[in-house]
Amino acid sequence: MFARLGQLVVHHPWKVIGLWLLIIIGVVAAAPELKSTTDQAEFLPSHYESIQAMQMQQQAFPQSAAPAAIIVFAREDGTPLSDSDAAKVGEVGATLAAANIKDVTGLQPVPPSDNRLIQIIAVQMTKVTSAGDTKQTDAVKELRTVLKDQVRDTDLKAGITGSAAQFLDQQESSTKGLAIVGVATIVLILVLLLLIFRSPVIALLPILTIGAISMVVNGLIAMVAKAFDLQVDTSVNAILLVVLYGVGTDYILFLMFRYRERLRAGDDPKTAMVNAVTRVGEAITSAAGAVIIAFMALTLSTLGMFRALGPALAIAVAMALLAGLTLIPAIVSLLGTKVFWPSKAWQAEPKGARFTALGAALGKRPAVFAVVSGGILVVLGILAVGFNPTFDLTSGSTSDSSESVVYNKELLRGMPAGATQPTDVLIRTSEGALAVDQLTAFRTTLTQVPGVGQVSEPMLSGDKTTAAYQVTLNSVPESDAALETVRGPLRDAVHAAAPAGTTAVVGGISAVFVDFQDAMNHDYRIVFPVAAILIMIVLGLLLRSLVAPWYLMASVFLGFVATLGAAVLVFQHIQGNSGLIFTLPVIMYLFVVALGTDYNILMVARLREEAREGHDPRQAAALSLRHTGPTVAAAGVILAGTFASMMLAGNNVLSQMGFAISVGIAIAAFVMAMFFTPALTALLGHRAWWPGHGDEKSNGSKTVREGEYSTSAP
C-alpha cells in the first residue's frame, strides 16, 4: 500500500500539491470561527451539584449575579484609609457611574473593611451569553482607563479584579504566551534542523508546510466543535500549535532520514523517496494511529474540555501524517537532492561512532542496559506518589504582575479570601413558600460550618420558593482548603439542614472544582485503560505479536510515572508549589504514552527489519540503535524542545505542561526507546514476536529463524 502511495505521489507531485492548495482554500473559506472559553462550569455535565445550583440560580434570579468585577482601593503607603479617603472613593464611584460605560449596569460602593486597609466598589455588568462575547472585558478596559485618571495625583491606588478582569488578563496573557510559544517553536525547529542537515531548505520545509496545513487543522477543528457543540478551552491553542509543529516535524524527520539513507545506498532521488515512503510509511502511520487513538479516547471523558481537546489534537496529528506521506514527498521529489543544498554530507555515510559504540555495548550487555534504564524510570516513578492536584487555574494562567492578580492580593488584606468569588448556597421548596424561621435557622447553620467566614442574608425569589445565600469562605476559592470545606462540612451541613420538602445545593467556583475532581477521578478509571488497550491493539497488529505490546506498554507506563515523578520533584519539592495543575496527569498520560509509543514503534520496527536481514536478536538491537538512534535522538530533541517552549509563556499552567511533556518525551526517546525497549527485545529474543514470525528471514522458499544462519548473513 505504501509503495503504491509513494509511486503515486512521486510521479504526480504537482497534482498532489494542487490538491492540497484546493483543500486549504476550501476549508478556510467554509470554516466557522474557532471560539474558546475559560468558564470551567461549561465543561461539566448537568448532573453535578454545582451545575444544578447554577441552573437553579438562573431560574430563580435571572437578573441577579455576583459582581462581574471588583474595584479595590487602598492607600499608596499601605496605611488605613481615612474618612477623606473613603469620601474620595465615593466620589470616584459617582464619576464612574456618570461615565455611563457600556455594559456596566451598576456600581455599588461598600464601606471600608473592618481594618480599613481596603475599600471596594462592586461592579455589575451585562451577562455574557457566549464564549466569544466581549461585553464584560471591553467594559473592564474602559473602567480601567477612567479609573486611572480618577486616582492620579491622590494618595490612593486602585485596580480592578474579579471574574471579568481575571478573564481579560488571562486572554492577554494567553495571547502573549501563544506568540512567545509560536516564535520559540519555529526558531527551535529551524536551528535544530540546520544543525542536523546543514541545509536551510530542509530547515524551512516543516515550517512552511506545517504553517500551511495549520489553516486546515484550525478550520476542521472549528467545524467539529460547531457540529458537536464542543467547548474548547483557551489552553488548547498553545498545545495545538506545539503538537502540530512538533509531531509534524518528527514525521518529516523520520521520512528525510530514510530518504537520505536510500540515496546513500545508491537509489536515484525518485526511487529513494518511493522506498522511503514504503519503508517508513507503516511505522509512522502506526505511530500516528496510536497517538490519534490515545487522543480520541478523551471523548470518553465526562469533562467537556477533554472531549473537545481529544478530537482537536487527533485532527492535528492526522493532518501532520497525511502531509508527511503526501505533501512532503511531492515537494522533495521536485527538489531532488537540492533539498540538502548547500550541504554535500548526504552523499557520504557518516561514521556514527557514538551510536555504533552504544549499539555494540547494548548488543553485548542488554541486561545491564535494561536494569540501568529501567532503574532510572522506577526511581523517578517513586516520586509520583507525592502528586497533589491543584485547581488554582486563575493565578496559574495569568502573570503575577497582571492587575487582577495584584489587586486580588490587595483585596485579601481586608476581606476573607473567598470574597472575590463567593460560594452560592440555594434552597428551594416544592410546597408553598419558604418560611422566615426556616431561612433564619438555615443561615445560622451555615455560619457555624468550619471554614466559612461570612454568610449573607437570604435573597428570595419573586415567588418566595427559592432563597440564595452568598457564603464567603476563609480560604481562596480554588485552594485545597476551600475545596475541602465545600466537599465535606459545607455540603454535608447544607444537605442535612435542608427542611423537609426542600432541596438545598451548593454552587460557585469552589463547588465546580470539587465536581471537577470527581469527574477527573472517573476519567482516570475510564480513559487511561481504554487508551492503553487500543494502543496495544495497534502495536499487536503492527508487530504481529501478542508479547511485544505488553512489555512495550509496560515501558511506556514506567515512562509516564517517571515523568510525573520528575514534575513533582521540580514543582512541589524544589519550587515549593502546593501541587500540580489537576489536568496534568491526563494530558501527560496521553502525550507520553502516545508519543512515547511513537519512538518505541520506530525503534522496534527497525529492530524487526534488521532481524529479517538475518541478524540475531542482540545484533539486531545493536544495529537498530546504530541506524535509528540518530533519528530518535533528533526527533526527541525537536519534540521535547517544542514543548519546552511552553515554559516561556509566562504562566504556571503552560509552564507545568511544557516541562512535564518535554521531560516525558526526553525520557521516552533517550531512556525508553533508545535503551530499555531494545534491551528487553534482545533479551526476549524470538519470544518477543510470539505467536507470529515477525523476526524471521525469508530465504527463497525456506523460512530461516534466528540462530539458524551465520551472524554475517547479509
XYZ file of C-alpha atoms in Angstrom:
714
model
C 0.000 0.000 0.000
C 2.724 2.475 0.979
C 4.769 1.526 -2.073
C 1.817 2.407 -4.320
C 1.234 5.630 -2.393
C 4.901 6.578 -2.754
C 4.858 5.931 -6.506
C 1.632 7.902 -6.965
C 2.916 10.931 -5.066
C 6.420 10.932 -6.553
C 5.208 10.576 -10.146
C 2.390 13.173 -9.825
C 3.847 15.802 -7.465
C 2.148 18.848 -8.990
C -1.283 17.216 -8.768
C -0.680 16.399 -5.101
C 0.449 19.960 -4.313
C -2.502 21.393 -6.275
C -4.949 19.174 -4.375
C -3.515 20.385 -1.070
C -3.928 24.013 -2.158
C -7.572 23.368 -3.052
C -8.168 21.699 0.330
C -6.596 24.624 2.193
C -8.644 27.217 0.299
C -11.876 25.230 0.651
C -11.564 24.562 4.378
C -10.506 28.125 5.221
C -13.418 29.524 3.217
C -16.009 27.203 4.758
C -14.833 27.006 8.389
C -16.538 28.994 11.164
C -14.541 30.961 13.737
C -12.884 28.804 16.408
C -14.017 30.125 19.799
C -12.680 29.171 23.213
C -13.706 29.653 26.825
C -12.203 29.700 30.318
C -15.518 29.175 32.147
C -14.853 25.865 33.889
C -18.556 25.319 34.562
C -19.153 24.936 30.824
C -17.103 21.728 30.839
C -19.125 19.798 33.455
C -22.190 17.614 32.777
C -25.519 18.802 34.194
C -25.871 16.036 36.798
C -23.199 17.585 39.033
C -24.456 19.598 42.017
C -22.548 22.779 41.128
C -24.254 22.880 37.714
C -27.657 22.187 39.277
C -27.054 25.112 41.645
C -26.180 27.372 38.716
C -29.338 26.356 36.853
C -31.472 26.892 39.966
C -29.962 30.358 40.442
C -30.553 31.350 36.819
C -34.191 30.243 37.006
C -34.978 31.962 40.298
C -32.815 35.084 39.956
C -32.347 35.746 36.218
C -31.293 39.376 36.818
C -29.089 38.696 39.826
C -25.469 37.652 39.834
C -22.263 38.087 41.792
C -20.316 41.218 40.799
C -18.555 40.707 37.467
C -15.731 42.957 38.652
C -14.482 44.474 41.904
C -12.676 47.812 42.087
C -10.236 47.725 45.002
C -8.919 50.910 46.645
C -6.028 51.185 49.098
C -3.589 53.854 50.210
C -0.256 54.035 48.379
C 1.611 53.915 51.696
C -0.341 50.847 52.896
C -1.825 52.609 55.969
C -5.553 52.516 56.914
C -7.962 54.606 54.883
C -9.019 57.940 56.415
C -12.528 59.384 56.254
C -11.401 61.683 53.436
C -10.030 58.666 51.554
C -13.394 56.914 51.929
C -15.143 60.042 50.705
C -12.832 60.121 47.675
C -13.742 56.513 46.888
C -17.392 57.565 46.908
C -16.607 60.405 44.501
C -14.768 58.059 42.154
C -17.744 55.702 42.222
C -20.106 58.530 41.320
C -17.817 59.658 38.469
C -17.616 56.118 37.087
C -21.404 55.802 37.259
C -21.830 59.123 35.478
C -19.473 57.984 32.705
C -22.206 55.580 31.504
C -19.700 52.942 30.485
C -21.307 50.492 28.097
C -22.489 47.202 29.661
C -21.826 48.425 33.238
C -25.259 48.048 34.818
C -24.453 49.079 38.384
C -21.710 50.259 40.749
C -22.157 49.693 44.472
C -19.597 51.299 46.849
C -19.041 49.300 50.040
C -17.796 50.813 53.336
C -14.103 50.282 54.160
C -13.117 46.873 55.520
C -13.046 46.382 59.290
C -9.287 47.079 59.372
C -9.792 49.985 56.898
C -6.944 48.743 54.702
C -9.119 48.438 51.606
C -12.442 49.630 50.219
C -14.270 48.221 47.228
C -16.868 49.094 44.616
C -18.826 46.100 43.320
C -19.482 46.326 39.583
C -22.472 44.651 37.932
C -22.287 44.061 34.172
C -24.377 42.717 31.317
C -24.311 38.930 31.371
C -22.017 37.132 28.957
C -24.053 34.927 26.606
C -21.350 33.041 24.687
C -17.657 32.147 24.722
C -16.834 34.879 22.213
C -18.840 37.603 23.998
C -16.516 40.548 24.828
C -19.052 42.814 26.601
C -17.544 42.416 30.070
C -13.883 42.504 29.028
C -14.484 45.643 26.940
C -16.189 47.249 29.940
C -13.224 46.375 32.179
C -10.814 48.010 29.719
C -12.808 51.247 29.712
C -13.263 51.185 33.507
C -9.510 50.824 33.979
C -8.837 53.809 31.715
C -11.285 56.085 33.567
C -10.208 54.784 36.988
C -6.546 55.536 36.317
C -7.389 59.189 35.674
C -9.506 59.431 38.827
C -6.844 58.254 41.291
C -3.942 60.090 39.666
C -2.438 62.761 41.970
C -4.147 61.271 45.056
C -2.851 59.192 47.945
C -4.913 56.256 46.687
C -4.143 53.383 44.367
C -6.870 51.372 42.676
C -7.248 48.419 40.355
C -9.883 46.019 39.092
C -10.102 42.317 39.896
C -12.982 39.841 39.902
C -14.042 37.325 37.255
C -14.335 39.717 34.276
C -10.965 41.345 34.984
C -9.315 37.966 35.538
C -10.739 36.707 32.249
C -9.406 39.780 30.423
C -5.942 39.343 31.925
C -5.989 35.620 31.105
C -6.815 36.437 27.480
C -3.985 38.951 27.224
C -1.559 36.590 28.965
C -2.645 33.743 26.684
C -2.185 35.868 23.551
C 1.308 36.933 24.598
C 2.172 33.396 25.686
C 0.934 31.925 22.398
C 3.076 34.387 20.434
C 6.142 33.511 22.518
C 5.498 29.775 22.176
C 4.985 30.123 18.413
C 8.192 32.090 17.845
C 10.242 29.839 20.142
C 8.889 26.691 18.464
C 9.689 27.887 14.945
C 13.165 29.194 15.889
C 13.982 25.943 17.690
C 12.924 23.779 14.744
C 14.912 25.942 12.317
C 18.067 25.842 14.433
C 17.922 22.108 15.156
C 17.217 21.124 11.555
C 20.043 23.380 10.366
C 22.391 21.630 12.782
C 21.191 18.154 11.750
C 21.056 18.562 7.954
C 23.123 21.764 7.434
C 20.530 22.835 4.871
C 18.222 25.872 5.055
C 15.883 24.175 2.577
C 15.130 21.245 4.890
C 15.012 23.604 7.864
C 12.305 25.708 6.202
C 10.369 22.739 4.787
C 8.440 21.843 8.006
C 7.853 25.491 8.917
C 6.252 26.357 5.568
C 4.304 23.150 5.003
C 3.012 22.795 8.562
C 2.180 26.501 8.618
C 0.029 25.927 5.533
C -1.775 22.832 6.851
C -2.351 24.525 10.228
C -5.050 26.571 8.494
C -6.773 23.333 7.510
C -6.389 21.969 11.033
C -7.915 25.059 12.663
C -10.747 25.052 10.161
C -11.555 21.370 10.685
C -11.453 21.767 14.471
C -13.838 24.728 14.266
C -16.206 22.662 12.091
C -16.128 19.717 14.502
C -16.570 21.956 17.558
C -19.607 23.617 15.987
C -21.113 20.364 14.707
C -20.846 18.567 18.063
C -21.227 21.639 20.312
C -17.805 21.158 21.923
C -16.424 23.763 24.354
C -12.754 24.440 23.557
C -10.532 25.516 26.446
C -8.231 28.513 25.867
C -5.108 26.410 26.573
C -5.875 24.219 23.522
C -4.419 26.794 21.100
C -0.924 26.661 22.632
C -0.971 22.854 22.907
C -2.295 22.538 19.358
C 0.459 24.742 17.930
C 3.182 22.733 19.629
C 1.649 19.357 18.739
C 1.252 20.278 15.079
C 4.781 21.582 14.630
C 6.419 19.061 16.955
C 4.736 15.905 15.690
C 4.684 17.132 12.073
C 8.419 17.836 12.177
C 9.049 14.409 13.706
C 7.239 12.644 10.857
C 9.094 14.725 8.262
C 12.343 13.920 10.065
C 11.639 10.161 10.006
C 10.986 10.386 6.250
C 14.042 12.538 5.440
C 16.434 10.336 7.421
C 15.248 7.284 5.479
C 15.321 9.227 2.177
C 18.942 10.185 2.817
C 19.766 6.591 3.767
C 18.353 5.297 0.470
C 20.276 7.917 -1.514
C 23.493 6.765 0.171
C 22.568 3.184 -0.742
C 22.638 4.199 -4.420
C 18.962 4.885 -5.261
C 18.162 7.720 -7.645
C 16.179 10.577 -5.954
C 12.693 9.484 -7.070
C 13.303 5.820 -6.265
C 14.817 6.834 -2.924
C 11.654 8.744 -1.999
C 9.373 5.882 -3.073
C 11.459 3.478 -0.960
C 11.473 5.941 1.961
C 7.666 6.183 1.939
C 7.433 2.398 1.545
C 9.760 1.618 4.464
C 8.813 4.353 6.905
C 5.128 4.640 5.950
C 3.921 1.696 8.033
C 5.911 2.788 11.089
C 4.808 6.424 11.146
C 1.210 5.524 10.234
C 1.101 3.058 13.127
C 2.730 5.642 15.390
C 0.229 8.301 14.313
C -2.584 5.786 14.749
C -1.509 5.169 18.343
C -1.401 8.915 19.010
C -4.802 9.510 17.393
C -6.381 6.636 19.324
C -4.959 7.940 22.592
C -6.298 11.425 21.889
C -9.710 10.157 20.759
C -10.004 8.184 23.997
C -10.577 11.593 25.576
C -14.050 11.634 24.027
C -14.986 9.173 26.799
C -14.232 11.863 29.376
C -17.046 13.378 31.414
C -15.349 16.777 31.091
C -16.191 18.897 28.062
C -12.690 20.380 27.934
C -11.171 16.943 27.299
C -13.921 15.849 24.918
C -13.004 18.877 22.775
C -9.234 18.507 23.267
C -9.157 14.894 22.050
C -10.643 15.414 18.564
C -8.695 18.686 18.130
C -5.330 17.019 18.725
C -6.338 13.919 16.763
C -7.152 16.122 13.746
C -3.762 17.850 14.085
C -1.862 14.540 14.150
C -3.890 13.063 11.268
C -3.193 16.093 9.072
C 0.501 16.044 10.021
C 0.667 12.367 8.996
C -1.170 12.975 5.736
C 1.179 15.848 4.875
C 4.201 13.746 5.824
C 3.178 10.929 3.456
C 1.946 13.055 0.529
C 2.811 16.766 0.519
C 6.422 16.417 1.725
C 7.313 13.563 -0.670
C 5.753 15.542 -3.541
C 7.811 18.647 -2.778
C 11.030 16.692 -2.171
C 10.563 14.700 -5.393
C 10.547 18.011 -7.276
C 13.623 19.297 -5.456
C 15.595 16.051 -5.587
C 18.987 16.282 -3.917
C 18.714 20.109 -3.964
C 16.700 19.698 -0.761
C 20.059 19.193 1.021
C 21.645 22.342 -0.507
C 24.321 23.544 0.126
C 25.486 20.556 2.191
C 27.149 17.575 0.495
C 27.131 15.449 3.637
C 24.170 13.418 2.350
C 26.474 11.771 -0.219
C 28.696 10.019 2.333
C 27.726 7.514 5.013
C 28.624 9.042 8.400
C 30.753 7.036 10.757
C 28.169 7.350 13.516
C 30.816 6.328 16.018
C 28.796 7.321 19.066
C 25.654 5.363 18.195
C 27.695 2.487 16.773
C 29.524 2.198 20.093
C 26.284 2.453 22.084
C 24.668 -0.177 19.885
C 27.627 -2.538 20.249
C 27.598 -2.116 24.041
C 23.842 -2.754 24.212
C 24.189 -5.826 21.994
C 26.854 -7.277 24.311
C 25.169 -6.430 27.642
C 21.411 -5.974 27.109
C 20.643 -6.987 30.708
C 22.817 -4.165 32.091
C 21.138 -1.607 29.822
C 17.680 -2.904 30.774
C 18.398 -2.740 34.520
C 20.031 0.716 34.462
C 17.454 2.384 32.191
C 14.576 0.651 33.995
C 16.070 1.656 37.350
C 16.084 5.332 36.332
C 12.388 5.101 35.439
C 11.499 3.349 38.708
C 13.420 5.819 40.919
C 11.714 8.821 39.309
C 8.381 6.991 39.386
C 8.530 6.605 43.190
C 8.323 10.412 43.492
C 4.956 10.366 41.677
C 3.342 9.099 44.899
C 3.598 12.661 46.259
C 1.473 14.157 43.457
C -1.106 16.676 44.719
C -3.574 18.206 42.215
C -4.295 21.936 42.443
C -7.213 23.828 40.921
C -5.670 27.292 41.007
C -6.216 27.991 37.309
C -6.797 31.723 37.716
C -3.425 32.747 39.093
C -1.744 29.891 37.279
C -2.842 31.083 33.842
C -2.151 34.784 34.424
C 1.060 36.679 35.056
C 1.681 37.609 38.707
C 2.127 41.223 37.586
C -1.331 41.476 35.970
C -3.741 43.929 37.587
C -6.357 41.335 38.557
C -3.753 39.267 40.441
C -2.117 42.272 42.140
C -5.416 43.726 43.358
C -6.815 40.348 44.337
C -3.920 40.217 46.805
C -4.779 43.740 47.955
C -8.399 42.636 48.471
C -7.264 39.820 50.760
C -5.668 42.360 53.116
C -9.110 43.466 54.242
C -11.614 40.772 53.350
C -11.940 36.988 53.632
C -10.048 35.096 50.957
C -13.235 33.933 49.252
C -14.635 37.422 48.739
C -13.875 37.612 45.011
C -15.913 34.515 44.160
C -18.313 33.614 46.993
C -19.856 30.168 47.220
C -23.575 30.051 46.451
C -25.981 28.076 48.609
C -29.539 27.762 47.328
C -32.613 26.242 48.912
C -35.883 25.608 47.079
C -39.230 24.322 48.293
C -41.859 22.420 46.355
C -44.560 23.161 48.961
C -45.754 26.783 49.011
C -43.333 29.498 50.141
C -40.245 29.359 52.336
C -40.874 30.414 55.934
C -38.776 33.134 57.601
C -37.903 30.920 60.572
C -36.701 28.200 58.165
C -34.396 30.659 56.388
C -33.044 32.070 59.660
C -32.288 28.621 61.097
C -30.672 27.550 57.832
C -28.438 30.664 57.807
C -27.404 30.009 61.404
C -26.332 26.508 60.421
C -24.224 27.896 57.565
C -22.404 30.376 59.828
C -21.326 27.516 62.104
C -19.618 25.498 59.352
C -15.812 25.360 59.802
C -14.043 27.299 57.056
C -16.941 29.714 56.470
C -16.150 33.383 57.037
C -19.378 35.246 56.268
C -22.924 34.361 55.223
C -25.187 36.943 53.602
C -28.854 37.429 54.420
C -31.018 35.252 52.144
C -32.250 36.705 48.865
C -35.756 35.473 47.992
C -37.102 34.837 44.515
C -40.289 36.585 43.389
C -42.498 33.605 44.243
C -40.616 33.049 47.536
C -39.931 29.407 46.703
C -36.161 29.830 46.328
C -33.596 31.527 48.581
C -29.938 32.210 47.831
C -27.119 32.809 50.320
C -23.664 34.107 49.437
C -21.146 32.227 51.575
C -17.675 33.750 51.823
C -15.039 31.156 52.662
C -11.939 31.804 54.753
C -9.759 30.334 52.007
C -9.034 31.325 48.408
C -11.820 29.753 46.277
C -9.512 27.454 44.280
C -7.324 26.400 47.230
C -7.235 22.886 48.686
C -8.709 24.233 51.943
C -11.694 25.821 50.175
C -12.377 22.648 48.200
C -12.238 20.541 51.354
C -14.678 22.932 53.070
C -17.173 22.672 50.214
C -16.728 18.927 49.628
C -17.090 17.990 53.294
C -18.556 20.176 56.048
C -20.426 22.722 53.896
C -22.251 20.311 51.601
C -22.896 17.931 54.500
C -24.387 20.737 56.590
C -26.457 22.131 53.700
C -27.953 18.741 52.838
C -28.600 17.822 56.481
C -30.126 21.196 57.436
C -32.496 21.433 54.484
C -36.063 21.410 55.907
C -38.475 18.696 54.843
C -39.882 19.308 51.386
C -36.921 21.437 50.264
C -33.872 20.887 48.089
C -30.575 22.552 49.031
C -27.485 22.702 46.805
C -24.021 24.284 46.870
C -22.648 26.097 43.817
C -19.950 28.595 42.902
C -16.431 28.145 41.581
C -15.173 26.091 44.567
C -18.075 23.677 44.129
C -17.314 23.485 40.393
C -13.738 22.450 41.185
C -14.936 19.841 43.698
C -17.103 18.317 40.973
C -14.205 18.623 38.526
C -12.109 16.485 40.857
C -14.803 13.798 40.980
C -15.078 13.882 37.185
C -11.301 13.606 36.828
C -11.203 10.537 39.071
C -13.863 8.971 36.856
C -11.830 9.804 33.753
C -8.669 8.265 35.233
C -10.553 4.970 35.600
C -12.018 5.075 32.070
C -9.762 6.997 29.688
C -6.401 5.595 30.794
C -7.238 1.882 30.407
C -9.156 2.386 27.141
C -6.259 4.345 25.572
C -3.757 1.704 26.730
C -5.810 -1.214 25.355
C -6.355 0.462 21.981
C -2.670 1.332 21.632
C -1.756 -2.270 22.465
C -4.064 -3.438 19.669
C -2.266 -1.118 17.225
C 1.098 -2.488 18.399
C -0.125 -6.055 18.101
C -1.339 -5.504 14.530
C 1.880 -3.747 13.513
C 4.258 -6.270 15.083
C 2.057 -9.373 14.618
C 2.857 -10.262 18.210
C 0.966 -10.815 21.463
C 4.092 -10.471 23.609
C 5.735 -7.260 22.396
C 2.715 -4.980 23.081
C 2.746 -5.950 26.770
C 6.331 -5.026 27.535
C 6.220 -2.008 25.227
C 3.184 -0.628 27.110
C 4.808 -1.529 30.433
C 7.841 0.539 29.445
C 5.586 3.428 28.399
C 3.746 3.245 31.739
C 7.087 3.421 33.552
C 7.901 6.451 31.405
C 4.620 8.075 32.465
C 5.111 7.628 36.212
C 8.762 8.712 35.880
C 7.612 11.894 34.145
C 5.026 12.621 36.825
C 7.678 11.989 39.472
C 10.061 14.455 37.778
C 7.314 17.110 37.715
C 6.539 16.519 41.413
C 10.258 16.814 42.223
C 10.688 20.129 40.391
C 7.425 21.947 41.118
C 6.384 20.580 44.526
C 9.693 19.780 46.220
C 12.155 22.234 44.653
C 9.877 25.189 43.846
C 7.625 24.585 46.841
C 4.272 24.725 44.999
C 1.337 23.175 46.831
C 0.587 20.942 43.863
C 0.451 20.461 40.105
C -2.344 21.550 37.779
C -5.095 18.950 38.129
C -5.356 18.259 34.383
C -1.650 17.411 34.120
C -1.844 13.603 34.593
C -4.407 13.156 31.790
C -2.514 15.389 29.353
C 0.816 13.820 30.349
C -0.542 10.311 30.026
C -1.782 10.907 26.522
C 1.320 12.700 25.306
C 3.879 10.462 26.995
C 2.008 7.244 26.218
C 1.102 8.191 22.652
C 4.296 9.975 21.634
C 6.465 7.583 23.645
C 4.873 4.763 21.690
C 5.936 6.620 18.507
C 9.596 6.160 19.357
C 9.101 2.597 20.536
C 7.424 1.746 17.230
C 10.193 3.367 15.215
C 12.922 1.536 17.144
C 11.221 -1.873 17.251
C 10.174 -1.667 13.583
C 13.835 -1.103 12.645
C 14.910 -3.905 15.008
C 12.493 -6.261 13.251
C 13.812 -5.101 9.890
C 17.384 -5.909 10.973
C 16.268 -9.317 12.280
C 14.663 -10.072 8.917
C 18.008 -9.282 7.299
C 19.435 -12.287 9.143
C 20.884 -10.824 12.347
C 20.451 -12.480 15.738
C 18.458 -10.597 18.423
C 21.458 -8.873 20.012
C 22.946 -7.859 16.680
C 19.540 -6.618 15.522
C 19.215 -4.487 18.682
C 22.730 -3.111 18.189
C 22.095 -2.245 14.529
C 18.681 -0.713 15.235
C 20.275 1.598 17.799
C 23.086 2.447 15.381
C 20.750 3.314 12.484
C 17.622 4.571 14.276
C 19.300 6.102 17.330
C 20.188 9.344 15.493
C 16.613 9.651 14.172
C 15.034 9.077 17.589
C 17.539 11.431 19.228
C 16.906 14.197 16.695
C 13.121 13.722 16.841
C 13.193 13.616 20.657
C 15.230 16.809 20.908
C 12.944 18.655 18.476
C 9.691 17.475 20.046
C 10.879 17.934 23.644
C 12.248 21.342 22.711
C 8.998 22.482 21.130
C 7.007 21.506 24.209
C 9.635 23.092 26.472
C 8.936 26.380 24.655
C 5.588 26.434 26.510
C 7.582 27.245 29.658
C 8.277 30.678 28.148
C 4.573 31.588 28.064
C 4.741 33.276 31.465
C 2.087 31.339 33.363
C 2.232 28.348 35.649
C -0.281 26.192 33.777
C 1.658 26.156 30.498
C 4.988 26.007 32.359
C 3.995 22.804 34.135
C 2.562 21.301 30.952
C 5.631 22.262 28.927
C 8.065 20.912 31.497
C 6.227 17.643 32.124
C 5.600 16.811 28.467
C 9.127 17.764 27.340
C 10.686 15.684 30.134
C 8.325 12.822 29.289
C 9.324 12.917 25.636
C 13.020 13.088 26.566
C 12.562 10.042 28.826
C 10.622 8.248 26.066
C 13.314 8.948 23.464
C 16.586 8.745 25.398
C 15.800 6.177 28.088
C 12.847 4.083 26.999
C 13.033 3.762 23.190
C 16.803 4.022 22.837
C 17.845 1.618 25.602
C 15.089 -0.023 27.663
C 12.924 -1.340 24.805
C 15.691 -2.696 22.509
C 17.462 -4.225 25.533
C 14.291 -6.082 26.593
C 13.667 -7.185 22.995
C 17.222 -8.500 22.730
C 16.820 -10.432 25.993
C 13.486 -11.955 24.943
C 14.799 -12.891 21.507
C 12.384 -14.762 19.251
C 9.871 -14.981 22.119
C 9.176 -11.248 21.703
C 7.434 -11.982 18.380
C 5.217 -14.874 19.537
C 2.955 -16.210 18.052
C 3.972 -14.547 14.765
C 7.256 -14.800 12.979
C 7.976 -11.119 12.560
C 11.722 -11.538 13.046
C 12.178 -14.400 10.611
C 14.177 -14.077 7.416
C 12.627 -15.250 4.198
C 15.225 -17.206 2.177
C 13.624 -18.305 -1.045
C 11.009 -20.877 -0.222
C 12.595 -21.546 3.153
C 11.929 -19.593 6.319
C 15.037 -19.179 8.419
C 14.832 -18.473 12.140
C 17.310 -16.658 14.328
C 20.270 -18.794 15.270
C 19.961 -20.942 12.107
C 22.167 -18.698 9.979
C 25.579 -17.192 10.138
C 25.862 -13.920 12.060
C 27.486 -12.485 8.949
C 24.360 -13.045 6.892
C 23.573 -10.060 4.674
